Tab-separated table of C-alpha atoms and ligand atoms in Angstrom:
chain	number	residue	atom	x	y	z
A	393	MET	CA	0.489	0.082	0.450
A	394	THR	CA	1.156	3.453	-0.820
A	395	PRO	CA	2.130	5.165	1.848
A	396	ARG	CA	-1.022	8.001	3.152
A	397	ARG	CA	-0.138	11.619	3.042
A	398	HIS	CA	-0.444	13.352	5.760
A	399	VAL	CA	-0.196	10.122	7.896
A	400	ASP	CA	1.617	7.242	8.029
A	401	GLU	CA	4.892	9.590	8.131
A	402	PHE	CA	2.822	10.718	11.801
A	403	ARG	CA	3.194	6.853	12.511
A	404	ASP	CA	6.765	6.118	12.058
A	405	PRO	CA	8.029	4.078	15.330
A	406	ASP	CA	11.471	4.801	15.320
A	407	ALA	CA	10.558	8.632	15.723
A	408	ALA	CA	8.006	8.089	18.274
A	409	ARG	CA	10.674	5.818	20.262
A	410	ALA	CA	12.613	8.837	20.036
A	411	LEU	CA	10.241	11.430	21.195
A	412	LEU	CA	9.828	8.909	23.874
A	413	ARG	CA	12.813	8.544	24.182
A	414	THR	CA	12.986	12.746	25.414
A	415	ILE	CA	10.411	12.709	26.396
A	416	ALA	CA	11.643	10.313	29.874
A	417	THR	CA	15.184	13.321	29.683
A	418	ARG	CA	11.916	15.542	30.483
A	419	ALA	CA	10.099	14.535	32.442
A	420	GLU	CA	12.989	13.511	35.131
A	421	ARG	CA	14.018	17.273	35.805
A	422	LEU	CA	10.173	17.940	36.700
A	423	ASP	CA	9.829	18.866	40.674
A	424	ASP	CA	5.995	17.089	40.472
A	425	PRO	CA	3.835	15.193	38.357
A	426	LEU	CA	2.394	16.366	35.430
A	427	ALA	CA	-1.562	15.775	34.749
A	428	VAL	CA	-1.929	16.628	30.683
A	429	MET	CA	-5.686	17.037	29.982
A	430	GLU	CA	-6.678	15.825	26.081
A	431	VAL	CA	-9.501	17.513	25.926
A	432	CYS	CA	-10.975	15.619	22.354
A	433	GLY	CA	-12.525	12.714	22.094
A	434	GLY	CA	-10.839	11.983	18.450
A	435	HIS	CA	-6.954	12.475	20.785
A	436	THR	CA	-8.035	9.775	23.324
A	437	HIS	CA	-8.448	7.769	20.856
A	438	THR	CA	-5.235	7.847	19.037
A	439	ILE	CA	-3.658	7.482	23.100
A	440	TYR	CA	-5.734	4.643	23.617
A	441	ARG	CA	-5.618	3.223	20.412
A	442	TYR	CA	-1.239	3.282	20.464
A	443	GLY	CA	-0.922	3.291	23.947
A	444	LEU	CA	0.367	6.270	24.503
A	445	GLU	CA	-0.548	6.244	27.871
A	446	HIS	CA	1.939	3.134	29.070
A	447	LEU	CA	4.258	4.125	26.980
A	448	LEU	CA	5.414	7.083	28.903
A	449	PRO	CA	7.176	7.614	32.290
A	450	ASP	CA	5.550	7.239	35.742
A	451	ARG	CA	5.462	11.489	36.717
A	452	ILE	CA	3.219	11.362	33.548
A	453	GLU	CA	-0.403	10.620	33.370
A	454	LEU	CA	-2.806	11.790	31.266
A	455	LEU	CA	-6.916	12.784	31.933
A	456	HIS	CA	-9.315	12.820	29.369
A	457	GLY	CA	-11.643	15.390	28.921
A	458	PRO	CA	-14.800	16.932	27.293
A	459	GLY	CA	-13.819	16.891	24.552
A	460	CYS	CA	-16.752	14.305	22.807
A	461	PRO	CA	-19.491	15.875	21.817
A	462	VAL	CA	-21.826	12.300	21.510
A	463	CYS	CA	-20.360	12.649	25.119
A	464	VAL	CA	-21.446	14.863	26.571
A	465	ILE	CA	-24.757	15.363	25.182
A	466	PRO	CA	-27.500	15.687	28.408
A	467	ARG	CA	-29.637	12.748	28.734
A	468	GLY	CA	-32.592	15.480	28.403
A	469	ARG	CA	-31.168	16.061	24.727
A	470	LEU	CA	-31.617	12.922	23.385
A	471	ASP	CA	-35.434	12.967	25.216
A	472	ASP	CA	-36.041	15.317	23.133
A	473	ALA	CA	-35.682	14.318	20.322
A	474	LEU	CA	-36.724	10.895	21.011
A	475	TRP	CA	-39.913	13.020	21.105
A	476	LEU	CA	-38.970	15.248	17.866
A	477	ALA	CA	-38.447	11.468	16.447
A	478	ASP	CA	-42.444	11.269	17.161
A	479	GLN	CA	-44.704	13.525	15.740
A	480	PRO	CA	-46.269	12.272	12.903
A	481	GLY	CA	-44.867	13.317	9.499
A	482	VAL	CA	-41.645	13.338	10.814
A	483	THR	CA	-37.921	11.948	9.319
A	484	LEU	CA	-34.993	12.669	12.089
A	485	ALA	CA	-31.434	12.666	10.574
A	486	THR	CA	-28.512	12.190	12.134
A	487	PHE	CA	-24.772	11.085	13.115
A	488	GLY	CA	-24.771	6.885	13.301
A	489	ASP	CA	-23.062	7.661	16.538
A	490	LEU	CA	-25.580	9.677	18.326
A	491	MET	CA	-28.922	6.657	17.320
A	492	ARG	CA	-26.722	4.164	20.012
A	493	VAL	CA	-27.123	6.953	23.118
A	494	PRO	CA	-29.696	6.233	26.373
A	495	GLY	CA	-31.363	8.716	26.858
A	496	SER	CA	-33.746	7.802	30.110
A	497	GLY	CA	-35.391	4.774	29.490
A	498	ARG	CA	-32.179	3.821	27.841
A	499	HIS	CA	-33.706	3.863	24.890
A	500	SER	CA	-31.803	5.526	21.890
A	501	LEU	CA	-33.020	6.173	18.392
A	502	LEU	CA	-31.600	2.881	17.354
A	503	ASP	CA	-34.612	1.953	19.410
A	504	ALA	CA	-36.852	4.719	18.392
A	505	ARG	CA	-35.968	3.569	14.271
A	506	ALA	CA	-36.391	-0.592	15.577
A	507	GLN	CA	-40.143	1.222	16.828
A	508	GLY	CA	-41.099	2.583	13.231
A	509	ALA	CA	-39.603	5.934	14.023
A	510	ASP	CA	-38.206	7.122	10.924
A	511	VAL	CA	-34.922	7.982	12.002
A	512	ARG	CA	-31.997	8.305	9.495
A	513	PHE	CA	-28.440	8.269	9.547
A	514	VAL	CA	-26.732	10.772	7.798
A	515	TYR	CA	-22.764	11.601	7.352
A	516	SER	CA	-23.273	15.957	6.369
A	517	PRO	CA	-25.473	17.503	6.973
A	518	LEU	CA	-25.814	18.403	3.620
A	519	ASP	CA	-27.204	15.039	3.624
A	520	ALA	CA	-30.703	15.675	5.568
A	521	LEU	CA	-31.492	18.328	3.630
A	522	GLU	CA	-31.071	16.815	0.262
A	523	LEU	CA	-33.398	14.001	2.230
A	524	ALA	CA	-36.267	16.732	2.568
A	525	ARG	CA	-35.318	17.796	-1.094
A	526	THR	CA	-36.087	14.567	-1.855
A	527	HIS	CA	-38.750	13.818	0.567
A	528	PRO	CA	-40.822	16.855	0.107
A	529	ASP	CA	-43.595	15.320	2.117
A	530	ARG	CA	-41.778	14.982	5.325
A	531	GLU	CA	-40.762	17.350	7.748
A	532	VAL	CA	-36.551	16.562	7.995
A	533	VAL	CA	-34.888	17.109	11.247
A	534	PHE	CA	-31.533	17.295	11.219
A	535	VAL	CA	-30.120	16.849	15.270
A	536	ALA	CA	-27.207	18.641	15.621
A	537	ILE	CA	-23.770	17.870	17.176
A	538	GLY	CA	-20.179	19.402	17.697
A	539	PHE	CA	-17.928	22.297	18.417
A	540	GLU	CA	-17.346	24.498	16.478
A	541	THR	CA	-15.368	22.282	14.616
A	542	THR	CA	-18.876	21.050	13.546
A	543	ALA	CA	-21.160	23.276	13.458
A	544	PRO	CA	-19.574	26.254	10.370
A	545	ALA	CA	-21.244	23.065	7.791
A	546	THR	CA	-24.595	23.333	10.259
A	547	ALA	CA	-23.904	26.590	9.161
A	548	VAL	CA	-23.451	26.397	5.702
A	549	THR	CA	-26.461	23.232	5.309
A	550	VAL	CA	-29.152	26.424	6.661
A	551	GLU	CA	-27.580	28.785	4.620
A	552	ARG	CA	-28.127	26.910	1.836
A	553	ALA	CA	-31.790	25.892	3.077
A	554	ARG	CA	-32.783	29.773	3.021
A	555	ALA	CA	-31.958	30.456	0.243
A	556	LEU	CA	-32.765	27.287	-2.022
A	557	GLY	CA	-36.171	27.604	-0.408
A	558	VAL	CA	-36.602	23.454	1.263
A	559	ARG	CA	-39.500	24.700	3.655
A	560	ASN	CA	-39.399	21.028	5.364
A	561	PHE	CA	-35.963	21.116	7.163
A	562	SER	CA	-35.321	21.829	9.981
A	563	VAL	CA	-32.452	21.985	13.264
A	564	PHE	CA	-32.752	20.765	16.076
A	565	CYS	CA	-29.485	22.528	16.885
A	566	ASN	CA	-27.277	21.168	19.433
A	567	HIS	CA	-23.973	22.379	19.015
A	568	VAL	CA	-21.725	23.165	22.019
A	569	THR	CA	-18.346	25.891	22.332
A	570	ILE	CA	-15.105	24.599	23.431
A	571	GLU	CA	-14.523	27.506	25.727
A	572	PRO	CA	-16.745	27.738	28.367
A	573	PRO	CA	-16.174	24.284	29.789
A	574	LEU	CA	-12.483	24.056	29.788
A	575	ARG	CA	-12.824	27.567	32.076
A	576	ALA	CA	-14.939	25.486	34.279
A	577	LEU	CA	-12.639	22.979	34.663
A	578	CYS	CA	-9.913	24.872	35.389
A	579	ASP	CA	-12.390	26.857	38.356
A	580	GLY	CA	-13.040	23.810	39.407
A	581	GLY	CA	-11.362	23.655	42.884
A	582	ASP	CA	-9.927	20.034	42.665
A	583	SER	CA	-8.218	20.219	39.258
A	584	ARG	CA	-5.196	18.460	38.943
A	585	ILE	CA	-4.417	19.821	35.136
A	586	GLY	CA	-1.746	20.634	34.490
A	587	ALA	CA	-1.209	21.467	31.141
A	588	PHE	CA	-3.308	20.892	28.094
A	589	ILE	CA	-3.501	18.796	24.886
A	590	ALA	CA	-5.863	21.093	23.189
A	591	PRO	CA	-8.511	19.726	19.871
A	592	GLY	CA	-7.378	19.909	16.675
A	593	HIS	CA	-9.971	20.406	14.981
A	594	VAL	CA	-11.701	22.758	16.785
A	595	ALA	CA	-9.077	25.179	16.196
A	596	THR	CA	-8.876	24.508	12.534
A	597	VAL	CA	-11.922	26.893	13.257
A	598	ILE	CA	-10.913	29.778	15.574
A	599	GLY	CA	-7.416	29.499	15.841
A	600	THR	CA	-5.181	28.488	18.445
A	601	ARG	CA	-5.880	32.349	19.222
A	602	GLY	CA	-9.153	30.837	20.705
A	603	PHE	CA	-6.606	28.829	23.313
A	604	GLU	CA	-5.253	32.074	24.524
A	605	PHE	CA	-7.151	32.573	27.733
A	606	LEU	CA	-5.413	29.142	29.242
A	607	PRO	CA	-2.347	30.718	29.898
A	608	ALA	CA	-3.104	33.920	30.361
A	609	GLU	CA	-6.080	33.380	32.364
A	610	TYR	CA	-4.889	29.965	34.358
A	611	GLY	CA	-1.082	30.755	33.905
A	612	ARG	CA	-2.120	25.952	31.555
A	613	PRO	CA	0.257	25.629	29.090
A	614	ALA	CA	-1.416	24.043	25.741
A	615	VAL	CA	0.322	22.920	22.300
A	616	VAL	CA	-3.108	22.331	19.549
A	617	THR	CA	-1.876	19.308	18.278
A	618	GLY	CA	-2.842	16.799	15.699
A	619	PHE	CA	-3.828	13.380	15.886
A	620	GLU	CA	-1.542	11.052	15.038
A	621	PRO	CA	0.706	9.482	17.436
A	622	LEU	CA	3.807	11.142	16.722
A	623	ASP	CA	1.769	14.863	16.824
A	624	ILE	CA	0.327	13.474	20.598
A	625	LEU	CA	4.450	12.942	21.574
A	626	GLN	CA	5.806	15.807	20.260
A	627	ALA	CA	2.523	17.782	22.222
A	628	LEU	CA	3.861	16.143	25.122
A	629	ALA	CA	7.371	16.746	24.935
A	630	MET	CA	6.341	21.125	23.922
A	631	LEU	CA	4.898	20.760	27.153
A	632	LEU	CA	7.094	20.023	28.913
A	633	GLU	CA	10.067	22.140	27.466
A	634	GLN	CA	7.373	25.421	29.027
A	635	ILE	CA	7.200	23.575	32.383
A	636	VAL	CA	11.226	21.968	33.005
A	637	SER	CA	12.426	25.612	31.676
A	638	GLY	CA	10.557	27.317	33.889
A	639	ALA	CA	9.161	29.642	31.325
A	640	VAL	CA	5.321	28.214	32.855
A	641	ALA	CA	6.340	29.033	36.421
A	642	ALA	CA	7.638	32.306	35.578
A	643	GLY	CA	3.903	32.734	34.611
A	644	ARG	CA	5.373	32.941	31.035
A	645	ALA	CA	3.404	29.462	30.081
A	646	THR	CA	1.749	29.748	26.291
A	647	VAL	CA	0.135	27.795	22.800
A	648	GLY	CA	2.328	26.135	21.012
A	649	ASN	CA	1.380	24.749	17.493
A	650	GLN	CA	2.156	21.497	16.847
A	651	TYR	CA	-0.511	21.032	14.920
A	652	GLY	CA	0.936	23.896	11.649
A	653	ARG	CA	-0.151	21.418	8.473
A	654	ALA	CA	-3.866	22.170	9.155
A	655	VAL	CA	-3.914	25.374	11.974
A	656	ARG	CA	-3.258	29.114	11.659
A	657	ALA	CA	-3.106	31.243	14.565
A	658	ASP	CA	-7.042	33.118	13.362
A	659	GLY	CA	-8.471	29.960	12.610
A	660	ASN	CA	-10.852	30.124	9.562
A	661	PRO	CA	-12.429	33.640	8.724
A	662	THR	CA	-14.693	31.772	6.582
A	663	ALA	CA	-15.850	29.237	8.952
A	664	LEU	CA	-16.085	32.166	11.874
A	665	ALA	CA	-17.774	33.520	9.393
A	666	LEU	CA	-20.557	31.968	9.541
A	667	LEU	CA	-20.545	30.939	13.188
A	668	ARG	CA	-21.401	34.523	13.448
A	669	ARG	CA	-24.254	34.896	10.850
A	670	VAL	CA	-26.402	31.610	11.759
A	671	PHE	CA	-26.210	30.738	15.295
A	672	ALA	CA	-26.590	32.713	18.827
A	673	VAL	CA	-25.055	31.789	22.069
A	674	ARG	CA	-27.558	29.802	24.369
A	675	GLU	CA	-27.579	31.541	28.323
A	676	ALA	CA	-27.025	27.936	29.491
A	677	PHE	CA	-26.527	24.945	28.108
A	678	GLU	CA	-26.447	21.453	30.452
A	679	TRP	CA	-23.652	19.317	29.686
A	680	ARG	CA	-24.067	15.376	30.548
A	681	GLY	CA	-21.683	15.330	33.347
A	682	LEU	CA	-20.875	18.401	34.145
A	683	GLY	CA	-24.014	20.621	34.985
A	684	VAL	CA	-25.665	23.732	33.845
A	685	ILE	CA	-22.659	25.727	32.067
A	686	PRO	CA	-22.958	29.576	30.634
A	687	HIS	CA	-22.561	29.913	27.342
A	688	SER	CA	-21.729	27.368	26.212
A	689	GLY	CA	-23.734	25.664	23.562
A	690	LEU	CA	-25.344	27.676	19.728
A	691	ARG	CA	-29.000	27.655	18.756
A	692	LEU	CA	-30.046	28.840	15.068
A	693	ALA	CA	-29.564	33.099	15.504
A	694	PRO	CA	-33.226	34.528	15.247
A	695	ALA	CA	-33.176	35.691	12.041
A	696	PHE	CA	-33.484	31.262	11.438
A	697	ALA	CA	-35.495	30.823	13.674
A	698	ASP	CA	-38.427	29.563	10.656
A	699	LEU	CA	-35.858	26.541	10.370
A	700	ASP	CA	-34.910	26.308	13.948
A	701	ALA	CA	-36.762	23.412	15.313
A	702	GLU	CA	-37.228	23.431	18.745
A	703	VAL	CA	-39.292	26.814	16.828
A	704	ARG	CA	-41.470	25.033	14.807
A	705	PHE	CA	-42.087	21.653	16.882
A	706	ARG	CA	-42.637	23.435	20.937
A	707	VAL	CA	-40.103	20.696	22.173
A	708	PRO	CA	-40.227	19.783	25.559
A	709	GLY	CA	-37.198	20.390	26.716
A	710	ALA	CA	-36.251	17.664	29.058
A	711	ARG	CA	-34.139	18.054	31.747
A	712	VAL	CA	-33.474	14.645	33.539
A	713	ALA	CA	-30.251	14.235	36.218
A	714	ASP	CA	-28.017	11.666	34.136
A	715	PRO	CA	-28.188	8.375	35.518
A	716	ALA	CA	-27.465	7.727	38.901
A	717	ALA	CA	-24.540	4.541	38.001
A	718	CYS	CA	-22.443	6.618	35.481
A	719	GLN	CA	-19.723	8.276	36.878
A	720	CYS	CA	-19.213	10.184	33.366
A	721	GLY	CA	-19.269	13.251	35.311
A	722	ALA	CA	-16.186	11.829	36.917
A	723	VAL	CA	-14.654	10.480	33.865
A	724	LEU	CA	-14.899	13.757	31.277
A	725	THR	CA	-13.074	15.827	33.935
A	726	GLY	CA	-10.606	13.495	34.195
A	727	ARG	CA	-11.091	12.691	37.295
A	728	LEU	CA	-11.632	9.125	37.622
A	729	ALA	CA	-10.303	6.922	35.912
A	730	PRO	CA	-12.514	5.267	33.178
A	731	GLU	CA	-11.652	0.978	34.072
A	732	ARG	CA	-12.076	2.514	37.605
A	733	CYS	CA	-15.719	2.795	36.717
A	734	ARG	CA	-18.227	0.866	38.896
A	735	ALA	CA	-20.110	-0.072	35.552
A	736	PHE	CA	-17.409	-0.185	33.301
A	737	GLY	CA	-17.280	-3.806	31.628
A	738	THR	CA	-19.681	-5.101	33.843
A	739	ALA	CA	-22.952	-3.318	33.706
A	740	CYS	CA	-22.245	-0.304	31.080
A	741	THR	CA	-20.006	-2.271	27.631
A	742	PRO	CA	-20.034	-1.109	24.175
A	743	ASP	CA	-23.290	-3.449	23.343
A	744	HIS	CA	-25.215	-2.080	26.116
A	745	PRO	CA	-23.778	1.495	27.272
A	746	ILE	CA	-25.270	3.356	30.047
A	747	GLY	CA	-23.478	6.763	29.833
A	748	ALA	CA	-22.686	7.915	26.458
A	749	CYS	CA	-18.575	8.014	27.007
A	750	MET	CA	-19.105	4.093	26.462
A	751	VAL	CA	-20.872	4.706	23.122
A	752	SER	CA	-18.388	6.586	20.671
A	753	PRO	CA	-14.932	5.049	19.578
A	754	GLU	CA	-14.072	8.050	21.182
A	755	GLY	CA	-15.255	8.168	24.619
A	756	ALA	CA	-12.655	7.965	26.989
A	757	CYS	CA	-15.285	4.692	28.725
A	758	ALA	CA	-15.600	3.204	24.700
A	759	ALA	CA	-11.737	3.322	23.877
A	760	ALA	CA	-11.009	1.471	27.489
A	761	PHE	CA	-12.600	-0.983	26.142
A	762	GLY	CA	-11.867	-1.544	23.381
A	763	PHE	CA	-8.093	-1.058	23.516
A	764	GLY	CA	-8.055	-0.952	27.123
A	765	GLY	CA	-5.919	-4.335	29.692
A	766	LEU	CA	-2.743	-4.145	29.481
A	767	ASP	CA	-0.638	-1.704	32.493
A	768	ARG	CA	3.216	0.410	31.744
A	769	ALA	CA	5.517	-2.184	32.516
A	770	THR	CA	3.900	-4.435	30.105
A	771	ALA	CA	3.740	-1.344	27.500
A	772	ARG	CA	7.648	-1.756	28.838
A	773	ALA	CA	8.780	-5.110	27.931
A	774	VAL	CA	6.616	-5.714	24.485
A	775	GLY	CA	8.743	-2.547	23.357
A	776	GLY	CA	8.216	0.424	25.142
A	777	PRO	CA	10.924	3.580	25.235
A	778	GLU	CA	13.242	1.507	27.191
A	779	ALA	CA	12.908	-1.877	25.489
B	1242	MET	CA	-16.981	12.913	15.972
B	1243	CYS	CA	-14.110	15.745	14.961
B	1244	LEU	CA	-12.379	13.291	13.332
B	1245	GLY	CA	-10.653	15.345	9.673
B	1246	VAL	CA	-9.658	12.371	6.953
B	1247	PRO	CA	-6.931	14.372	4.840
B	1248	ALA	CA	-8.042	14.011	1.301
B	1249	GLU	CA	-5.803	15.247	-2.034
B	1250	VAL	CA	-8.407	16.905	-4.213
B	1251	VAL	CA	-9.022	15.377	-7.562
B	1252	GLU	CA	-11.386	16.833	-9.487
B	1253	LEU	CA	-12.953	20.792	-9.801
B	1254	PRO	CA	-15.437	20.334	-11.098
B	1255	ASP	CA	-17.065	23.356	-12.064
B	1256	PRO	CA	-15.897	26.901	-10.692
B	1257	THR	CA	-18.684	28.221	-9.452
B	1258	GLU	CA	-19.962	25.467	-7.417
B	1259	PRO	CA	-18.136	24.826	-3.670
B	1260	ARG	CA	-17.294	21.170	-4.490
B	1261	ALA	CA	-14.753	19.097	-5.147
B	1262	ILE	CA	-13.767	16.010	-5.759
B	1263	VAL	CA	-11.140	14.429	-3.436
B	1264	ALA	CA	-9.835	10.959	-2.626
B	1265	VAL	CA	-9.694	9.225	0.707
B	1266	ALA	CA	-7.246	6.235	-0.111
B	1267	GLY	CA	-7.974	5.821	-3.876
B	1268	VAL	CA	-12.359	6.439	-3.227
B	1269	ARG	CA	-13.000	9.257	-5.039
B	1270	ARG	CA	-15.570	11.403	-2.876
B	1271	THR	CA	-17.388	14.904	-3.439
B	1272	VAL	CA	-16.785	17.521	-0.360
B	1273	ALA	CA	-17.867	21.040	-0.077
B	1274	THR	CA	-15.532	22.829	0.377
B	1275	ASP	CA	-17.360	26.322	1.250
B	1276	LEU	CA	-15.101	27.124	3.939
B	1277	LEU	CA	-12.574	26.980	2.149
B	1278	LEU	CA	-14.134	29.772	0.348
B	1279	ASP	CA	-10.822	32.119	0.160
B	1280	GLU	CA	-8.517	29.528	0.010
B	1281	GLY	CA	-7.927	28.843	-3.974
B	1282	LEU	CA	-8.203	25.475	-3.489
B	1283	ALA	CA	-6.396	23.915	-6.618
B	1284	VAL	CA	-6.199	19.905	-7.687
B	1285	GLY	CA	-3.190	18.486	-6.470
B	1286	ASP	CA	-3.947	20.298	-3.020
B	1287	TRP	CA	-4.516	18.933	0.994
B	1288	VAL	CA	-8.079	18.896	2.667
B	1289	LEU	CA	-8.842	17.676	5.505
B	1290	VAL	CA	-11.985	15.888	5.077
B	1291	HIS	CA	-14.397	16.855	8.488
B	1292	VAL	CA	-18.830	15.377	8.129
B	1293	GLY	CA	-18.676	15.915	3.997
B	1294	PHE	CA	-16.812	19.135	4.312
B	1295	ALA	CA	-12.990	20.363	3.471
B	1296	LEU	CA	-12.382	21.735	6.313
B	1297	ALA	CA	-8.873	22.778	5.712
B	1298	ARG	CA	-6.296	23.330	3.754
B	1299	LEU	CA	-3.529	20.563	5.007
B	1300	ASP	CA	-0.275	23.147	4.001
B	1301	ALA	CA	2.474	20.524	3.127
B	1302	ALA	CA	5.664	22.996	3.855
B	1303	GLU	CA	4.048	23.129	7.641
B	1304	ALA	CA	3.746	19.734	7.839
B	1305	ALA	CA	7.058	18.585	7.056
B	1306	ARG	CA	8.305	21.094	9.388
B	1307	THR	CA	6.551	19.559	12.220
B	1308	LEU	CA	8.575	16.333	11.215
B	1309	ASP	CA	11.793	18.287	11.374
B	1310	GLU	CA	11.040	19.743	13.969
B	1311	ILE	CA	9.986	15.476	15.334
B	1312	ARG	CA	13.498	14.828	14.140
B	1313	ARG	CA	15.096	17.273	15.788
B	1314	LEU	CA	13.597	17.054	18.811
B	1315	GLY	CA	14.466	13.120	18.609
B	1316	ALA	CA	17.688	13.591	18.605
B	1317	ASP	CA	17.528	16.141	21.828
B	1318	GLN	CA	18.767	13.934	24.078
B	1319	PRO	CA	21.968	12.385	25.987
B	1320	ASN	CA	23.404	9.639	23.578
B	1321	PRO	CA	22.977	6.069	25.774
B	1322	PHE	CA	26.146	5.665	24.079
B	1323	ASP	CA	28.977	8.130	24.710
B	1324	GLY	CA	29.132	7.686	28.026
B	1325	ALA	CA	27.654	11.433	28.971
B	1326	ALA	CA	24.187	10.412	30.009
B	1327	ASP	CA	22.689	10.585	33.178
B	1328	VAL	CA	21.282	6.938	33.741
C	23	SF4	S1	-18.257	2.699	32.333
C	23	SF4	FE1	-20.331	3.449	31.404
C	23	SF4	S2	-21.555	4.164	32.445
C	23	SF4	FE2	-18.767	3.935	34.189
C	23	SF4	S3	-18.546	6.309	33.377
C	23	SF4	FE3	-18.584	5.112	31.934
C	23	SF4	S4	-19.943	5.404	30.712
C	23	SF4	FE4	-20.617	6.435	32.466
């Protein structure tokens, strides 16, 4: 097979071993153990898939953050989506991952479909719009989820629906933004997070600038990072450099850019302009496991109210507490390793998830279930940095 | 969810339309280019594809710089064979 550009070159095992040795050398100069949070579920997935955690020095701990959009959608919003799917004439369209997330009563959109609701899986919001155009007799509702990475695609779709005059299309908007939950984490009293691996794909839109508040207001260094194993290891080496050089202690922490091939300081101005035109910031939005966070969610702007499913259908706006057995909140804030949840692997598995973290391949629990199980000693014995 | 897949632009069928045909591991697919309207995309460019959209253009020179930096970082440690290593 021919090497895949921008992929295989960032998976080179020799380079990974060399980076791991550099990380080990730098970690020896740490005064205290370091906990680094990777915010994005895509990073969590890479870390588990390649067993990177196990190859790192003991003094470095990785915390898995709240950046998996499927994982943070609360049960109430899912119950609302299930309610929408039950309305007469409605075709509900959404991404595959969301279809398996349980609402209250462990009932998912997939279950609703098995019971006769018209629920479709789409790959792109544009596919949902196309469904509406080809099925003028149906009310097509697209359940939008995702951070700033995905919201611009929804925004383009909304503007296209308007331009084409499609009247049987609307959006049930669950888009969220990255800054408020990160602030909530830093403001939380028990935070052990010493540094951040910042989400590279969100940063293609909001730029490295979107993470400046982390060093500026919280003194935490951050590195915007790509999704291959060398990307993550390089980011760790860059974060360690900021710490062991004394820059962080001297109040000179910065946002590094490891993902320069995709990310610029100012992000993507076209996408940012779309976000400003099409969305308005909600007063508050509920996150699974994290509770209600002010100004963290997006809704359609008033100018697009006719395309807003919440306006068109008077969605009940359910608020449902997280399931009692589920410790997703502690997992999503990096306070609990997924394997330590009481339900992990027993009551909660990818086939029968309790929490959303067990559903998406980017959820920390699903990643730990699929790829975990090694401990550090074993990993080293089979080819870690000291092998 | 937030995944972006690198893909090569292989055809721009209609310059007045915001779409491109890209190849991902040999499979051709149409993607929307609305988010890269100001980038002057050309055949042969690489983009990140996310939910049917080209989300960002991948910069080959920057990728090469990052790989150089990775090699430099990897070399930036005591050589275990020169006796000066702190073990
Ligand atoms: S193992 Fe299941 S129940 Fe426990 S935190 Fe993860 S998703 Fe929630």
